[in-house]
Amino acid sequence: YQRRVRGIMFTKIKPLFRPQLLRNPKVFFHNQVPSFTKTVQWVSPPKTKKKIAVALSGGVDSSVSALKLKQQGHDLVGVYMKNWNSEEEGTCTNEEDLDYVRKVSQLLDFPVKQVSFEKEYWNYVFEPSLQELSEGFTPNPDVVCNREIKFSRLLDFVTNGLGADYLATGHYCRVGVDPIDGELSLYRGLDTQKDQSYFLAQISASALNRVLFPIGDFYKSQVRQIAREAGLPNGDRKDSFGLCFIGKRRFKSFIGEYIDREPGLIRSIEGGKSIGTHDGLWHYTFGQSLRIPGQPQKWYVAEKDKSQNVISACLGKNHPSLYRDYVKTFEFSWISGVPSEFSSGKDLKCQYQIRSRCSVGDCTVVPLNGGGYKVLFLRPQLAPALGQIIALYQGDRCLGGGKIQDFGPVSYTHLTLPTI
């Protein structure tokens, strides 16, 4: 059945059955076990004509999002967001992207506005990321950009400045009402291989009230086919990956212009023997393989000691020092509010994800007395990195995300490490 909430039609349906899960029941995308008991009321674009701002990047995903909304009869205005000064080295392909944006808007007959958040991006995304890198952490600028820029300042600009009712983006995500607590929530996109909910894990519930994800119910192959059939100029354009401000340059080369080299020693975590040198802690993250001249075997980053400027390395990806029992986060953002389990004195059983493209694991979340949370892994987790975002899920529902700020050692005596 259907009902209308905040001007949007909700359709109550059971989650779509995914036949690929049956073909290989031992391997699930994101290790998710499908649930057929709960129902979600998915948020669909409004049936009545609305003014909708579409964040266009020049890629096929945002273009097809605009196409779907245009076909539904909405009044569209495209918004091209510029976050980096094109005169800086290492820039992304601004002119090429903007050219595709203009071609798509002309084909679909709607205007495009350019808006610059260069100053805000520098202050709230780039500089904090540099600071964390210099301290040996592994930041995620994409998550911060979504929280501080796209689903905050850009959203305010289109709703208050342009008078738009909604902001639509080309993210592979969905919005729905949870059947148990009735909260508006963020869900994984139907295409689990392209799901981007991890990158949106720190946006607010108030933002969800004003955003639309028109392609959240589509697979990437369907999106490209729709674009080709509609004659969109970017139907076969390659997807962009990585950080915009780095562009085609190597990460170390670009960041090295902002952070000084601080050479130090690489020691074996077993015995402390020196086995090589490094150019600076910020070059490496936990679990990363190391190229050490004269060492025939493969070494991996197990620990980074900022005070001594020393990397401790281990042999092989199965080494116990690479695995952790738990992490702590003191700055966690719950999208739809703090779970009710905590108010009743219970711990939260859910799933976690520490990188955008990694398997999901089961965990227990325990509140800490001084604030924050301890996330206990059911099985030891390979190489969680300080500074990374840990996102929590219940099935396909994204509960929120927080920065990993501490972690504990593996208890070697009672755990069997997984085989890589």
Coordinates of C-alpha atoms in Angstrom, one line a residue:
Y1 CA 0.0 0.0 0.0
Q2 CA 1.0 3.7 -0.3
R3 CA 0.8 6.7 2.0
R4 CA 2.1 10.2 1.8
V5 CA 4.6 11.7 4.2
R6 CA 6.2 15.2 3.9
G7 CA 4.8 15.4 0.4
I8 CA 6.5 12.2 -0.7
M9 CA 4.7 8.9 -1.6
F10 CA 5.9 5.9 0.4
T11 CA 5.5 2.5 -1.0
K12 CA 5.5 -0.4 1.4
I13 CA 7.2 -3.4 -0.1
K14 CA 9.3 -6.3 0.9
P15 CA 13.1 -6.1 0.1
L16 CA 13.9 -7.2 -3.4
F17 CA 15.0 -10.8 -3.6
R18 CA 18.5 -11.1 -5.0
P19 CA 19.0 -14.2 -7.1
Q20 CA 22.8 -14.0 -7.1
L21 CA 22.8 -14.8 -3.3
L22 CA 21.3 -18.2 -4.1
R23 CA 23.7 -19.0 -7.0
N24 CA 26.6 -18.8 -4.5
P25 CA 25.3 -18.9 -1.0
K26 CA 28.7 -18.9 0.5
V27 CA 29.7 -15.5 -0.9
F28 CA 27.4 -12.5 -0.3
F29 CA 28.1 -9.0 -1.4
H30 CA 29.4 -7.3 1.7
N31 CA 28.8 -10.6 3.5
Q32 CA 25.2 -9.7 4.1
V33 CA 22.6 -12.3 4.9
P34 CA 19.4 -11.3 3.2
S35 CA 16.3 -10.7 5.4
F36 CA 12.8 -11.4 4.2
T37 CA 10.9 -10.6 7.4
K38 CA 11.1 -6.9 7.6
T39 CA 9.5 -4.4 5.3
V40 CA 10.7 -0.9 4.5
Q41 CA 8.7 2.0 3.3
W42 CA 10.9 3.4 0.5
V43 CA 11.0 7.1 -0.3
S44 CA 10.1 7.8 -3.9
P45 CA 10.3 11.1 -5.7
P46 CA 7.1 13.1 -5.1
K47 CA 4.3 12.5 -7.6
T48 CA 3.4 16.2 -7.8
K49 CA 5.7 18.7 -9.6
K50 CA 8.5 20.0 -7.4
K51 CA 11.5 22.2 -7.9
I52 CA 14.5 19.9 -7.6
A53 CA 18.2 20.8 -7.7
V54 CA 20.4 18.1 -9.2
A55 CA 24.1 18.0 -8.2
L56 CA 25.8 17.3 -11.5
S57 CA 29.4 16.1 -11.7
G58 CA 29.6 15.4 -15.4
G59 CA 29.3 11.6 -14.8
V60 CA 26.7 9.2 -15.9
D61 CA 25.1 8.7 -12.5
S62 CA 24.1 12.2 -11.8
S63 CA 23.0 12.7 -15.4
V64 CA 20.7 9.7 -15.3
S65 CA 19.3 11.0 -12.0
A66 CA 18.4 14.3 -13.7
L67 CA 16.9 12.3 -16.6
K68 CA 14.7 10.3 -14.4
L69 CA 13.4 13.3 -12.5
K70 CA 12.9 15.2 -15.8
Q71 CA 10.8 12.3 -17.1
Q72 CA 8.6 12.5 -14.0
G73 CA 7.8 16.1 -14.8
H74 CA 9.8 18.0 -12.2
D75 CA 11.2 21.5 -12.5
L76 CA 15.0 21.0 -12.5
V77 CA 18.0 23.2 -11.9
G78 CA 21.4 21.7 -12.2
V79 CA 24.1 22.6 -9.8
Y80 CA 27.8 22.2 -10.6
M81 CA 29.9 22.4 -7.4
K82 CA 33.5 23.5 -7.6
N83 CA 35.6 22.7 -4.5
W84 CA 39.1 23.2 -5.7
N85 CA 41.0 26.1 -7.2
S86 CA 41.8 25.1 -10.8
E87 CA 45.0 27.1 -10.6
E88 CA 46.4 24.8 -8.0
E89 CA 48.5 21.8 -9.2
G90 CA 47.0 18.4 -9.1
T91 CA 43.5 19.6 -9.9
C92 CA 40.6 17.4 -11.1
T93 CA 39.2 17.8 -14.6
N94 CA 37.0 20.8 -13.9
E95 CA 36.6 22.0 -17.5
E96 CA 36.0 18.6 -19.0
D97 CA 33.4 17.8 -16.3
L98 CA 31.6 21.1 -16.7
D99 CA 31.5 20.6 -20.5
Y100 CA 29.6 17.3 -19.9
V101 CA 27.3 19.0 -17.4
R102 CA 26.4 21.7 -20.0
K103 CA 25.7 19.1 -22.7
V104 CA 23.4 17.1 -20.5
S105 CA 21.5 20.2 -19.3
Q106 CA 21.0 21.4 -22.8
L107 CA 19.8 18.0 -23.9
L108 CA 17.3 17.8 -21.1
D109 CA 16.5 21.5 -21.2
F110 CA 17.1 22.8 -17.7
P111 CA 19.5 25.6 -16.4
V112 CA 22.8 25.0 -14.6
K113 CA 24.2 27.1 -11.8
Q114 CA 27.9 27.0 -10.8
V115 CA 28.7 27.3 -7.1
S116 CA 32.1 27.5 -5.5
F117 CA 32.9 26.0 -2.1
E118 CA 36.7 26.3 -2.5
K119 CA 37.2 28.2 0.8
E120 CA 34.9 25.9 2.8
Y121 CA 36.5 22.8 1.3
W122 CA 40.0 24.0 2.1
N123 CA 39.0 24.9 5.7
Y124 CA 36.7 21.9 6.6
V125 CA 38.1 19.1 4.4
F126 CA 41.6 19.6 3.0
E127 CA 43.4 21.2 5.9
P128 CA 42.0 18.8 8.5
S129 CA 43.0 15.9 6.3
L130 CA 46.5 17.2 6.0
Q131 CA 46.7 17.6 9.8
E132 CA 45.6 14.0 10.4
L133 CA 48.0 12.7 7.8
S134 CA 50.9 14.6 9.4
E135 CA 50.0 12.9 12.7
G136 CA 50.0 9.5 11.2
F137 CA 46.3 8.9 10.8
T138 CA 44.3 7.8 7.7
P139 CA 41.6 10.3 7.0
N140 CA 38.7 9.9 4.6
P141 CA 38.1 13.3 2.9
D142 CA 35.2 12.0 0.9
V143 CA 33.1 11.2 4.0
V144 CA 34.0 14.7 5.4
C145 CA 33.1 16.4 2.2
N146 CA 29.7 14.8 2.1
R147 CA 29.1 15.8 5.7
E148 CA 30.5 19.3 5.6
I149 CA 29.9 20.4 2.0
K150 CA 27.5 18.5 -0.2
F151 CA 24.8 17.5 2.3
S152 CA 25.3 20.7 4.4
R153 CA 26.4 23.8 2.7
L154 CA 25.3 22.8 -0.8
L155 CA 22.0 21.6 0.5
D156 CA 21.4 24.9 2.3
F157 CA 22.3 26.8 -0.9
V158 CA 19.9 25.0 -3.1
T159 CA 17.0 25.1 -0.6
N160 CA 17.5 28.6 0.7
G161 CA 19.3 30.3 -2.2
L162 CA 17.6 28.6 -5.2
G163 CA 14.2 27.8 -3.6
A164 CA 14.5 24.1 -4.4
D165 CA 12.3 21.6 -2.5
Y166 CA 15.0 18.9 -2.7
L167 CA 18.6 18.2 -3.7
A168 CA 19.1 15.1 -5.8
T169 CA 22.4 13.3 -6.3
G170 CA 23.7 10.3 -8.2
H171 CA 24.6 8.3 -5.2
Y172 CA 23.8 4.6 -5.1
C173 CA 21.8 4.8 -1.8
R174 CA 18.2 4.7 -0.8
V175 CA 16.1 6.5 1.8
G176 CA 13.3 4.7 3.6
V177 CA 11.3 4.6 6.8
D178 CA 12.4 1.9 9.2
P179 CA 9.5 -0.5 9.9
I180 CA 10.4 -0.9 13.6
D181 CA 11.1 2.6 14.9
G182 CA 9.5 4.6 12.1
E183 CA 12.6 6.8 11.6
L184 CA 13.7 8.1 8.2
S185 CA 16.9 6.2 7.5
L186 CA 19.7 5.8 5.0
Y187 CA 20.0 2.4 3.2
R188 CA 22.4 0.7 0.9
G189 CA 21.8 1.0 -2.8
L190 CA 20.3 -1.9 -4.6
D191 CA 23.6 -2.4 -6.5
T192 CA 25.7 -3.6 -3.6
Q193 CA 28.9 -3.5 -5.7
K194 CA 28.3 0.3 -6.2
D195 CA 26.7 1.1 -2.9
Q196 CA 27.9 4.4 -1.5
S197 CA 26.2 4.5 1.9
Y198 CA 29.6 4.2 3.6
F199 CA 30.5 7.7 2.3
L200 CA 27.3 9.2 3.6
A201 CA 27.5 7.6 7.0
Q202 CA 27.9 10.9 8.8
I203 CA 25.1 13.0 7.1
S204 CA 22.3 14.2 9.3
A205 CA 18.6 13.1 9.5
S206 CA 17.6 16.6 8.6
A207 CA 19.6 16.3 5.4
L208 CA 17.8 13.0 4.5
N209 CA 14.5 14.9 4.7
R210 CA 15.6 17.1 1.8
V211 CA 17.5 14.7 -0.5
L212 CA 16.6 12.3 -3.2
F213 CA 18.7 9.4 -4.7
P214 CA 16.9 8.7 -8.0
I215 CA 19.2 5.8 -9.1
G216 CA 19.3 4.0 -5.7
D217 CA 17.0 1.3 -7.0
F218 CA 19.1 0.7 -10.2
Y219 CA 22.2 -1.4 -11.0
K220 CA 25.1 0.4 -12.7
S221 CA 24.6 -1.6 -15.9
Q222 CA 21.0 -0.3 -16.0
V223 CA 22.1 3.2 -15.5
R224 CA 24.5 3.1 -18.4
Q225 CA 21.8 1.5 -20.6
I226 CA 19.3 4.2 -19.7
A227 CA 21.9 6.8 -20.6
R228 CA 22.7 5.2 -24.0
E229 CA 19.1 4.9 -24.9
A230 CA 18.4 8.5 -24.0
G231 CA 21.4 9.7 -26.0
L232 CA 23.3 11.2 -23.1
P233 CA 26.8 12.2 -24.1
N234 CA 28.4 10.5 -21.1
G235 CA 26.7 7.1 -21.3
D236 CA 30.1 5.4 -21.7
R237 CA 32.3 7.8 -19.9
K238 CA 34.5 6.2 -17.3
D239 CA 33.8 6.6 -13.6
S240 CA 36.0 8.9 -11.7
F241 CA 37.8 7.6 -8.6
G242 CA 40.0 9.0 -6.0
L243 CA 40.3 12.5 -4.5
C244 CA 39.3 15.4 -6.7
F245 CA 42.2 17.7 -5.7
I246 CA 44.8 15.1 -6.6
G247 CA 43.6 14.5 -10.1
K248 CA 46.0 12.4 -12.2
R249 CA 49.0 12.9 -9.9
R250 CA 50.3 10.3 -7.5
F251 CA 49.1 10.7 -3.9
K252 CA 52.5 10.8 -2.3
S253 CA 53.8 13.3 -4.9
F254 CA 50.9 15.7 -4.3
I255 CA 50.7 15.5 -0.5
G256 CA 54.5 15.8 -0.3
E257 CA 54.1 19.4 -1.4
Y258 CA 52.2 20.2 1.8
I259 CA 53.8 17.9 4.3
D260 CA 57.5 17.7 4.9
R261 CA 59.4 14.4 4.5
E262 CA 60.4 12.9 7.9
P263 CA 62.5 9.8 7.2
G264 CA 62.6 7.2 9.9
L265 CA 63.3 3.6 10.6
I266 CA 61.3 0.5 9.8
R267 CA 61.7 -2.2 12.4
S268 CA 60.6 -5.8 12.7
I269 CA 57.8 -6.0 15.2
E270 CA 59.4 -9.3 16.4
G271 CA 62.6 -8.3 18.1
G272 CA 62.9 -4.7 16.8
K273 CA 65.6 -5.3 14.2
S274 CA 66.0 -2.5 11.7
I275 CA 65.0 -3.7 8.2
G276 CA 64.8 -0.4 6.3
T277 CA 63.8 3.2 6.2
H278 CA 60.6 5.2 5.3
D279 CA 60.0 8.7 4.0
G280 CA 57.4 9.7 6.6
L281 CA 54.6 8.0 8.5
W282 CA 51.9 9.7 6.5
H283 CA 53.0 7.7 3.4
Y284 CA 51.6 4.5 5.0
T285 CA 48.5 3.1 6.5
F286 CA 48.0 0.1 8.7
G287 CA 48.1 -3.2 6.8
Q288 CA 49.8 -1.6 3.8
S289 CA 52.5 -3.6 2.0
L290 CA 56.1 -2.2 2.2
R291 CA 58.7 -2.2 -0.5
I292 CA 62.0 -2.7 1.3
P293 CA 65.1 -3.0 -0.7
G294 CA 67.0 -6.2 0.0
Q295 CA 64.1 -7.9 1.6
P296 CA 62.8 -10.9 -0.5
Q297 CA 59.7 -11.4 1.7
K298 CA 56.7 -9.2 1.9
W299 CA 56.4 -6.9 4.9
Y300 CA 53.3 -5.1 6.1
V301 CA 52.7 -2.0 8.4
A302 CA 51.7 -3.3 11.8
E303 CA 52.2 -0.2 14.0
K304 CA 53.2 3.5 13.6
D305 CA 55.0 5.2 16.4
K306 CA 54.7 9.0 16.0
S307 CA 56.9 9.9 19.0
Q308 CA 59.8 7.8 17.6
N309 CA 58.9 8.2 13.9
V310 CA 59.2 4.4 13.6
I311 CA 57.1 1.9 11.6
S312 CA 56.9 -1.6 13.0
A313 CA 56.4 -4.2 10.3
C314 CA 55.5 -7.8 10.2
L315 CA 56.0 -10.7 7.7
G316 CA 52.9 -11.8 5.9
K317 CA 49.2 -10.7 5.9
N318 CA 48.3 -13.5 8.4
H319 CA 50.5 -12.1 11.2
P320 CA 48.6 -11.6 14.5
S321 CA 49.8 -8.0 14.9
L322 CA 47.7 -6.9 11.9
Y323 CA 44.4 -7.9 13.6
R324 CA 42.4 -6.1 16.2
D325 CA 39.7 -7.2 18.6
Y326 CA 38.0 -3.8 18.9
V327 CA 38.2 -0.1 18.0
K328 CA 37.0 3.0 19.9
T329 CA 35.3 6.1 18.4
F330 CA 34.6 9.2 20.4
E331 CA 33.0 11.3 17.6
F332 CA 30.2 9.1 16.3
S333 CA 27.3 10.5 14.2
W334 CA 24.0 8.6 14.5
I335 CA 21.9 9.4 11.4
S336 CA 18.5 8.6 12.9
G337 CA 19.3 9.1 16.6
V338 CA 21.0 7.1 19.3
P339 CA 19.7 3.5 19.2
S340 CA 17.1 2.7 21.9
E341 CA 19.2 -0.3 23.2
F342 CA 21.5 2.1 25.0
S343 CA 18.8 3.9 26.9
S344 CA 17.6 0.5 28.2
G345 CA 21.1 -0.4 29.3
K346 CA 21.7 -2.9 26.5
D347 CA 24.6 -3.2 24.1
L348 CA 23.9 -2.9 20.3
K349 CA 24.3 -5.9 18.1
C350 CA 24.9 -4.9 14.5
Q351 CA 27.3 -5.0 11.6
Y352 CA 30.3 -2.8 10.8
Q353 CA 32.3 -1.6 7.8
I354 CA 35.7 0.1 8.0
R355 CA 36.4 0.8 4.3
S356 CA 34.2 1.5 1.4
R357 CA 35.1 -1.8 -0.4
C358 CA 35.5 -4.4 2.3
S359 CA 33.5 -7.1 3.9
V360 CA 31.0 -6.4 6.6
G361 CA 31.5 -8.1 10.0
D362 CA 29.3 -8.6 13.0
C363 CA 30.0 -6.6 16.1
T364 CA 28.8 -5.4 19.5
V365 CA 28.7 -1.7 20.3
V366 CA 29.2 -0.7 24.0
P367 CA 28.9 2.9 25.3
L368 CA 32.0 4.2 27.1
N369 CA 31.6 6.0 30.4
G370 CA 33.5 9.1 29.3
G371 CA 31.5 9.3 26.0
G372 CA 32.0 7.5 22.7
Y373 CA 31.7 3.8 21.9
K374 CA 33.7 0.7 21.9
V375 CA 33.1 -1.6 18.9
L376 CA 33.9 -5.2 19.6
F377 CA 34.4 -7.4 16.6
L378 CA 33.0 -10.9 16.6
R379 CA 36.1 -12.0 14.6
P380 CA 39.5 -10.1 14.6
Q381 CA 39.5 -7.4 12.0
L382 CA 42.4 -7.0 9.6
A383 CA 44.2 -3.6 9.8
P384 CA 41.7 -1.0 11.0
A385 CA 43.5 2.3 10.8
L386 CA 43.3 5.3 13.1
G387 CA 41.5 8.1 11.4
Q388 CA 39.4 5.8 9.2
I389 CA 35.6 5.9 9.4
I390 CA 33.8 2.9 10.8
A391 CA 30.2 2.7 9.6
L392 CA 27.5 0.7 11.5
Y393 CA 24.7 -1.2 9.8
Q394 CA 21.6 -3.3 10.6
G395 CA 21.1 -5.2 7.4
D396 CA 21.0 -2.6 4.7
R397 CA 20.2 0.3 7.1
C398 CA 23.2 2.6 7.8
L399 CA 23.0 3.7 11.4
G400 CA 25.9 6.2 11.2
G401 CA 29.6 6.5 11.2
G402 CA 32.5 7.7 13.4
K403 CA 36.3 8.1 13.3
I404 CA 38.4 5.3 14.6
Q405 CA 40.5 6.9 17.4
D406 CA 41.8 4.0 19.3
F407 CA 42.1 0.2 19.0
G408 CA 43.0 -2.7 21.1
P409 CA 45.4 -5.7 20.6
V410 CA 44.3 -9.2 19.5
S411 CA 44.0 -11.8 22.2
Y412 CA 46.3 -14.4 20.7
T413 CA 45.4 -17.2 23.0
H414 CA 41.7 -17.7 22.2
L415 CA 41.3 -16.5 18.6
T416 CA 41.8 -18.3 15.3
L417 CA 42.9 -15.8 12.7
P418 CA 41.0 -15.9 9.3
T419 CA 42.9 -17.1 6.2
I420 CA 43.5 -14.4 3.7

